[in-house]
Coordinates of N, CA and C in Angstrom, one line a residue:
X62 N 45.5 84.5 89.3 CA 46.5 84.9 88.3 C 47.9 84.3 88.7
X63 N 48.8 84.5 87.8 CA 50.2 84.0 88.0 C 51.2 85.1 88.4
X64 N 50.7 86.2 88.8 CA 51.5 87.3 89.2 C 52.0 87.0 90.7
X65 N 53.3 87.4 90.9 CA 53.9 87.1 92.2 C 54.6 88.4 92.8
X66 N 54.4 88.7 94.0 CA 55.1 89.7 94.7 C 55.8 89.0 95.9
X67 N 57.1 89.1 96.0 CA 57.9 88.5 97.1 C 59.0 89.3 97.5
X68 N 59.3 89.3 98.8 CA 60.5 89.9 99.3 C 61.7 89.2 98.9
X69 N 62.7 89.9 98.3 CA 63.9 89.2 97.7 C 65.0 89.3 98.7
X70 N 65.0 90.2 99.6 CA 66.1 90.3 100.6 C 66.3 91.8 100.9
X71 N 66.5 92.0 102.2 CA 66.8 93.4 102.6 C 65.6 94.3 102.3
X72 N 65.9 95.3 101.5 CA 64.8 96.2 101.0 C 64.4 96.0 99.6
X73 N 64.7 94.8 99.1 CA 64.4 94.5 97.7 C 63.2 93.5 97.6
X74 N 62.4 93.8 96.6 CA 61.2 92.9 96.4 C 61.3 92.5 94.9
X75 N 60.6 91.4 94.6 CA 60.6 90.9 93.2 C 59.1 90.8 92.8
X76 N 58.7 91.4 91.7 CA 57.4 91.3 91.2 C 57.5 90.6 89.9
X77 N 56.8 89.5 89.7 CA 56.8 88.7 88.5 C 55.4 88.8 87.9
X78 N 55.3 89.4 86.7 CA 54.0 89.6 86.1 C 54.0 88.8 84.8
X79 N 53.0 87.9 84.7 CA 52.9 87.0 83.5 C 52.1 87.6 82.4
X80 N 52.4 87.3 81.2 CA 51.6 87.7 80.1 C 51.2 89.2 80.0
X81 N 52.2 90.0 80.1 CA 52.0 91.5 79.9 C 53.2 92.0 79.1
X82 N 52.8 92.8 78.0 CA 53.9 93.2 77.2 C 54.7 94.3 77.9
X83 N 55.9 94.6 77.4 CA 56.9 95.5 78.0 C 56.3 96.9 78.2
X84 N 55.6 97.4 77.3 CA 55.0 98.7 77.4 C 54.0 98.8 78.6
X85 N 53.2 97.8 78.7 CA 52.2 97.8 79.8 C 52.9 97.5 81.2
X86 N 53.9 96.7 81.2 CA 54.5 96.4 82.5 C 55.3 97.7 82.9
X87 N 55.9 98.4 82.0 CA 56.5 99.7 82.4 C 55.5 100.7 82.9
X88 N 54.4 100.8 82.3 CA 53.3 101.7 82.8 C 52.8 101.2 84.2
X89 N 52.6 99.9 84.3 CA 52.1 99.3 85.6 C 53.1 99.6 86.7
X90 N 54.4 99.5 86.4 CA 55.5 99.7 87.4 C 55.6 101.2 87.7
X91 N 55.4 102.0 86.7 CA 55.5 103.5 87.0 C 54.3 103.9 87.9
X92 N 53.1 103.3 87.7 CA 52.0 103.6 88.6 C 52.3 103.2 90.0
X93 N 52.9 102.1 90.2 CA 53.3 101.6 91.6 C 54.3 102.6 92.2
X94 N 55.3 103.0 91.4 CA 56.3 103.9 91.9 C 55.7 105.3 92.3
X95 N 54.8 105.8 91.4 CA 54.2 107.1 91.7 C 53.3 107.0 93.0
X96 N 52.6 105.9 93.1 CA 51.7 105.7 94.3 C 52.5 105.7 95.6
X97 N 53.7 105.0 95.6 CA 54.5 105.0 96.7 C 55.0 106.4 97.0
X98 N 55.5 107.1 96.0 CA 56.0 108.5 96.2 C 54.9 109.4 96.8
X99 N 53.7 109.3 96.4 CA 52.6 110.2 96.8 C 51.9 109.8 98.1
X100 N 52.1 108.5 98.5 CA 51.4 108.0 99.7 C 51.9 108.7 101.0
X101 N 51.0 109.1 101.9 CA 51.4 109.7 103.1 C 51.7 108.6 104.2
X102 N 53.0 108.3 104.4 CA 53.4 107.3 105.3 C 53.5 107.9 106.7
X103 N 53.3 109.2 106.9 CA 53.3 109.9 108.2 C 54.7 109.6 108.9
X104 N 55.8 109.8 108.2 CA 57.1 109.7 108.7 C 57.8 111.0 108.3
X105 N 59.0 111.2 108.9 CA 59.7 112.4 108.7 C 60.5 112.5 107.4
X106 N 60.6 111.5 106.6 CA 61.3 111.5 105.4 C 60.5 111.0 104.2
X107 N 60.8 111.4 103.0 CA 60.1 110.8 101.9 C 60.4 109.4 101.6
X108 N 59.4 108.6 101.2 CA 59.5 107.2 100.8 C 59.4 107.1 99.3
X109 N 60.4 106.6 98.7 CA 60.4 106.4 97.2 C 60.8 105.0 96.9
X110 N 60.7 104.6 95.6 CA 61.1 103.3 95.2 C 61.7 103.3 93.8
X111 N 62.7 102.5 93.6 CA 63.4 102.4 92.3 C 63.0 101.0 91.8
X112 N 62.9 100.8 90.5 CA 62.5 99.6 89.9 C 63.4 99.2 88.7
X113 N 63.7 98.0 88.6 CA 64.4 97.5 87.4 C 63.5 96.4 86.7
X114 N 63.3 96.6 85.4 CA 62.5 95.7 84.7 C 63.3 94.9 83.7
X115 N 63.0 93.6 83.7 CA 63.6 92.7 82.6 C 62.6 91.8 82.1
X116 N 62.6 91.6 80.8 CA 61.6 90.7 80.1 C 62.3 89.3 80.0
X117 N 61.6 88.3 80.4 CA 62.1 86.9 80.3 C 62.3 86.6 78.9
X118 N 63.4 86.1 78.6 CA 63.7 85.6 77.2 C 63.7 84.1 77.3
X119 N 62.9 83.5 76.4 CA 62.8 82.0 76.4 C 64.1 81.3 76.4
X120 N 64.3 80.3 77.3 CA 65.5 79.6 77.4 C 66.5 80.2 78.3
X121 N 66.3 81.4 78.8 CA 67.2 82.0 79.7 C 67.2 81.4 81.1
X122 N 68.3 81.3 81.8 CA 68.3 80.8 83.1 C 67.6 81.8 84.1
X123 N 67.1 81.3 85.2 CA 66.5 82.2 86.2 C 67.5 83.2 86.7
X124 N 68.7 82.7 86.9 CA 69.8 83.5 87.4 C 70.1 84.7 86.5
X125 N 70.2 84.4 85.2 CA 70.4 85.5 84.2 C 69.3 86.5 84.2
X126 N 68.0 86.0 84.2 CA 66.8 86.8 84.2 C 66.9 87.8 85.4
X127 N 67.1 87.3 86.6 CA 67.2 88.1 87.8 C 68.4 89.0 87.8
X128 N 69.5 88.6 87.2 CA 70.7 89.5 87.1 C 70.4 90.7 86.3
X129 N 69.7 90.5 85.2 CA 69.3 91.6 84.3 C 68.4 92.5 85.0
X130 N 67.4 92.0 85.7 CA 66.5 92.9 86.4 C 67.2 93.7 87.5
X131 N 68.1 93.0 88.2 CA 68.9 93.6 89.3 C 69.8 94.7 88.7
X132 N 70.4 94.5 87.5 CA 71.2 95.5 86.9 C 70.4 96.7 86.5
X133 N 69.2 96.5 86.0 CA 68.3 97.6 85.7 C 67.9 98.4 87.0
X134 N 67.7 97.6 88.1 CA 67.4 98.3 89.4 C 68.5 99.2 89.8
X135 N 69.8 98.7 89.7 CA 70.9 99.5 90.2 C 71.1 100.7 89.2
X136 N 70.8 100.5 88.0 CA 70.9 101.7 87.0 C 69.9 102.8 87.5
X137 N 68.7 102.3 87.9 CA 67.7 103.3 88.4 C 68.2 104.0 89.7
X138 N 68.8 103.2 90.6 CA 69.3 103.8 91.8 C 70.5 104.8 91.5
X139 N 71.4 104.4 90.6 CA 72.5 105.2 90.3 C 72.2 106.4 89.5
X140 N 71.0 106.5 88.9 CA 70.7 107.7 88.1 C 69.7 108.6 88.8
X141 N 69.7 108.5 90.1 CA 68.9 109.4 90.9 C 67.8 108.8 91.8
X142 N 67.6 107.6 91.7 CA 66.6 106.9 92.5 C 65.2 107.3 92.1
X143 N 64.2 106.7 92.7 CA 62.8 107.0 92.4 C 62.4 107.0 91.0
X144 N 62.8 105.9 90.3 CA 62.6 105.8 88.8 C 62.5 104.4 88.4
X145 N 62.0 104.2 87.2 CA 61.9 102.8 86.6 C 62.8 102.8 85.4
X146 N 63.6 101.7 85.4 CA 64.6 101.5 84.3 C 64.3 100.1 83.7
X147 N 64.2 100.0 82.4 CA 64.1 98.8 81.7 C 65.4 98.3 81.2
X148 N 65.7 97.0 81.5 CA 67.0 96.4 81.0 C 67.0 96.5 79.5
X149 N 68.2 97.0 79.0 CA 68.3 97.2 77.5 C 68.1 95.9 76.7
X150 N 68.4 94.8 77.3 CA 68.2 93.5 76.6 C 66.7 93.1 76.5
X151 N 65.9 93.8 77.2 CA 64.4 93.5 77.2 C 63.7 94.0 76.1
X152 N 64.3 95.0 75.3 CA 63.5 95.6 74.2 C 63.3 94.5 73.1
X153 N 62.1 94.5 72.6 CA 61.9 93.5 71.5 C 62.7 93.7 70.3
X154 N 63.2 92.7 69.7 CA 64.0 92.8 68.4 C 63.1 93.2 67.3
X155 N 63.6 94.0 66.4 CA 62.8 94.4 65.2 C 63.3 93.7 64.0

């Protein structure tokens, strides 16, 4: 497949999933978040994860794509953590 998981830096990771619509990627990401939340890591504190999702827009620079995903990630962290936030520019136009 063309899916990629990579450490982005510090405690951040980047997951790039090809050829999946926004609804499915949001569900996929929510399943990952929930699995992390429920997994028994056998440590004294809960382990959770926040996710920011951005849909690549054709012609967009890699820097802008990552900036939008990072912005969504920080929105997730700032709204209570342990959640998935989709970048508002990722919604398909009607």
